[in-house]
Coordinates of N, CA and C and ligand atoms in Angstrom, one line a residue:
M293 N 1.4 -17.5 -11.1 CA 0.0 -16.2 -11.2 C 0.2 -14.7 -10.8
R294 N 0.1 -13.9 -11.4 CA -0.4 -12.4 -10.7 C -1.1 -11.7 -10.9
V295 N -1.6 -10.9 -10.0 CA -2.7 -10.1 -9.8 C -2.2 -8.7 -10.3
N296 N -3.5 -8.2 -11.1 CA -3.3 -6.6 -11.4 C -3.9 -5.9 -10.7
L297 N -3.3 -5.0 -10.2 CA -4.0 -3.8 -9.4 C -3.5 -2.1 -10.0
H298 N -4.1 -1.2 -9.3 CA -3.7 0.0 -9.2 C -3.2 0.7 -8.1
I299 N -2.0 1.3 -8.2 CA -1.8 2.4 -6.8 C -1.6 3.6 -7.6
D300 N -2.6 4.7 -6.8 CA -2.6 6.2 -7.6 C -2.7 6.1 -9.1
G301 N -3.5 5.0 -9.4 CA -3.8 4.9 -10.6 C -3.1 4.2 -11.9
Q302 N -1.6 3.8 -11.2 CA -0.5 3.4 -12.2 C -0.8 1.9 -12.3
P303 N -1.2 1.1 -13.0 CA -1.1 -0.5 -13.1 C 0.0 -0.7 -12.8
V304 N -0.2 -1.8 -11.5 CA 0.8 -2.5 -11.0 C 0.6 -4.3 -11.5
A305 N 1.7 -5.1 -11.5 CA 0.9 -6.5 -11.4 C 2.1 -7.3 -10.5
V306 N 1.3 -7.7 -9.5 CA 2.4 -8.8 -8.6 C 2.5 -10.0 -8.4
P307 N 3.1 -10.5 -7.9 CA 2.8 -12.6 -7.6 C 1.1 -12.3 -6.9
M308 N 0.5 -13.3 -6.8 CA -0.4 -13.7 -6.2 C 0.0 -14.2 -4.7
G309 N -0.9 -13.5 -3.9 CA -0.4 -13.8 -2.7 C 0.1 -12.5 -2.0
C310 N 0.8 -11.6 -2.8 CA 1.6 -10.7 -1.9 C 0.5 -9.6 -1.6
T311 N 0.7 -9.1 0.0 CA 0.6 -7.9 0.2 C 0.7 -6.6 -0.2
V312 N -0.3 -5.5 0.1 CA -0.2 -4.4 -0.4 C 1.1 -3.3 -0.3
A313 N 2.0 -3.8 1.0 CA 2.8 -3.1 1.4 C 3.9 -3.8 0.1
V314 N 4.0 -5.0 -0.1 CA 4.9 -5.7 -1.1 C 4.8 -5.2 -2.6
A315 N 3.3 -4.8 -2.8 CA 3.2 -4.0 -3.9 C 3.5 -2.7 -4.1
L316 N 3.5 -2.1 -3.4 CA 4.0 -0.4 -2.7 C 5.3 -0.7 -3.7
A317 N 6.4 -1.6 -2.8 CA 7.8 -1.5 -3.2 C 7.9 -2.3 -4.1
I318 N 7.2 -3.2 -5.0 CA 7.4 -3.4 -6.4 C 7.1 -2.3 -7.7
S319 N 5.9 -1.5 -6.9 CA 6.1 -0.5 -7.8 C 6.9 0.4 -8.0
G320 N 7.9 0.4 -7.0 CA 9.2 1.6 -7.3 C 8.8 2.5 -6.2
N321 N 7.9 3.0 -5.8 CA 8.1 3.8 -4.4 C 7.4 3.2 -3.6
G322 N 8.2 2.8 -2.4 CA 7.5 2.2 -1.3 C 6.7 3.1 -0.2
V323 N 6.4 4.5 -0.6 CA 6.0 5.4 0.3 C 4.5 5.2 0.2
S324 N 3.9 4.6 1.7 CA 2.6 4.8 1.9 C 1.9 5.9 2.1
R325 N 2.3 6.9 3.0 CA 1.7 7.7 3.2 C 2.5 9.3 3.9
M326 N 2.0 10.3 4.4 CA 3.3 11.2 4.5 C 2.5 11.5 6.0
S327 N 3.6 12.1 6.5 CA 3.3 12.4 8.0 C 2.8 14.0 8.3
V328 N 2.4 14.0 9.3 CA 1.9 15.6 9.3 C 3.0 16.8 9.2
R329 N 3.9 16.5 9.3 CA 5.2 17.1 9.1 C 5.5 17.2 7.7
G330 N 4.7 16.3 6.6 CA 5.1 15.9 5.7 C 6.4 15.1 5.0
Q331 N 7.0 14.4 6.1 CA 7.9 13.3 5.8 C 7.4 12.0 5.2
A332 N 8.0 11.5 4.1 CA 7.3 10.4 3.8 C 7.6 9.1 4.6
R333 N 6.5 8.4 4.5 CA 6.4 7.4 5.7 C 6.3 6.0 4.5
A334 N 6.7 4.9 5.3 CA 6.6 3.4 4.2 C 6.4 2.3 5.6
P335 N 6.1 1.6 5.2 CA 5.9 0.6 6.0 C 7.3 0.1 7.0
L336 N 6.9 -0.6 8.1 CA 8.0 -0.6 8.8 C 8.4 -1.8 9.7
C337 N 7.2 -2.5 10.4 CA 7.4 -3.6 11.1 C 6.8 -4.9 10.4
G338 N 6.2 -4.5 9.3 CA 5.3 -5.4 8.3 C 4.4 -6.7 9.1
M339 N 4.1 -6.0 10.2 CA 2.8 -7.0 11.4 C 1.7 -6.5 11.9
G340 N 1.4 -5.0 11.6 CA 0.2 -4.8 11.5 C 0.7 -3.7 13.0
V341 N 1.8 -3.8 13.6 CA 2.0 -2.7 14.7 C 2.0 -1.2 14.8
C342 N 3.2 -0.9 13.7 CA 3.6 0.3 13.8 C 2.5 1.7 12.9
Q343 N 1.9 1.0 11.9 CA 0.7 1.6 11.4 C 1.2 2.9 10.5
E344 N 2.4 2.5 10.0 CA 3.1 3.3 9.1 C 2.3 3.2 7.7
C345 N 2.2 2.1 7.3 CA 1.7 1.4 6.1 C 0.1 1.6 5.9
R346 N -0.5 2.8 6.4 CA -1.8 3.2 5.9 C -1.9 3.6 4.7
V347 N -3.2 2.9 4.2 CA -3.0 3.6 2.4 C -4.6 3.5 2.7
S348 N -5.5 4.1 1.3 CA -6.8 3.6 1.2 C -6.9 2.7 0.1
V349 N -7.6 1.6 0.2 CA -8.0 0.4 -0.5 C -9.2 0.1 -1.1
D350 N -9.6 0.6 -2.2 CA -11.2 0.7 -2.5 C -11.9 1.5 -1.8
G351 N -11.5 2.8 -1.3 CA -12.1 3.9 -0.3 C -11.9 3.4 0.8
L352 N -11.3 2.4 1.5 CA -11.5 2.1 2.7 C -10.0 2.3 3.0
R353 N -9.7 2.7 4.4 CA -8.4 2.8 5.1 C -7.9 1.4 5.5
Q354 N -7.0 1.2 5.0 CA -6.3 -0.3 5.4 C -4.9 -0.3 5.6
L355 N -4.2 -1.3 6.5 CA -3.0 -1.4 6.2 C -2.4 -2.4 5.6
A356 N -1.4 -1.7 4.7 CA -1.0 -2.4 3.6 C -0.8 -3.7 4.0
C357 N 0.4 -3.5 5.0 CA 1.1 -4.9 5.2 C 0.1 -6.1 5.6
Q358 N -1.4 -5.7 6.1 CA -2.1 -6.9 6.3 C -3.3 -6.9 5.4
T359 N -3.1 -6.4 4.2 CA -4.1 -6.6 3.4 C -3.4 -7.5 2.1
Q360 N -4.1 -8.3 1.6 CA -3.4 -9.2 0.4 C -4.3 -8.6 -0.7
C361 N -2.8 -8.4 -1.7 CA -3.7 -7.6 -3.2 C -4.6 -8.8 -3.9
T362 N -5.7 -7.9 -4.4 CA -6.9 -8.9 -5.2 C -6.8 -7.8 -6.5
E363 N -7.1 -8.8 -7.6 CA -7.5 -8.4 -8.7 C -8.3 -7.1 -8.8
G364 N -7.8 -6.0 -9.6 CA -8.2 -4.7 -9.7 C -9.0 -3.8 -8.5
M365 N -7.9 -4.2 -7.5 CA -7.8 -3.4 -6.2 C -7.3 -2.1 -6.5
Q366 N -7.6 -1.4 -5.7 CA -7.4 0.3 -6.2 C -6.6 0.9 -4.9
V367 N -5.4 1.4 -5.1 CA -4.8 1.8 -4.0 C -4.5 3.2 -4.2
E368 N -4.5 3.9 -3.1 CA -4.2 5.2 -3.0 C -3.5 5.3 -1.6
R369 N -1.9 6.2 -2.3 CA -1.4 6.8 -0.9 C -1.9 7.6 -0.6
T370 N -1.5 7.9 1.0 CA -2.0 9.4 1.8 C -1.5 10.2 1.4
L371 N -1.1 11.3 0.2 CA -0.1 12.1 0.6 C -0.6 13.5 0.7
Ligands
FES575 S1 4.2 -2.1 8.4 FE1 3.5 -1.6 10.6 S2 1.5 -1.9 10.6 FE2 2.0 -1.9 8.9

């Protein structure tokens, strides 16, 4: 089964059980946010430690690697 969500307004379908970090990678652009110096950041540790995967999920700041994709979810990168 697949889960349909949007990343920056673009539809993405991922296998059920994926995290948002996986959805970012599947979307073709794994970037989650920009640093204060404007450098692209992406999920690094995959276990909730590095904080590099911060994104907005349905309007709330979440860690992409710790958030499971759900149907209709709206993900926004912090760019
Ligand atoms: S990838 Fe490190 S906290 Fe999510």
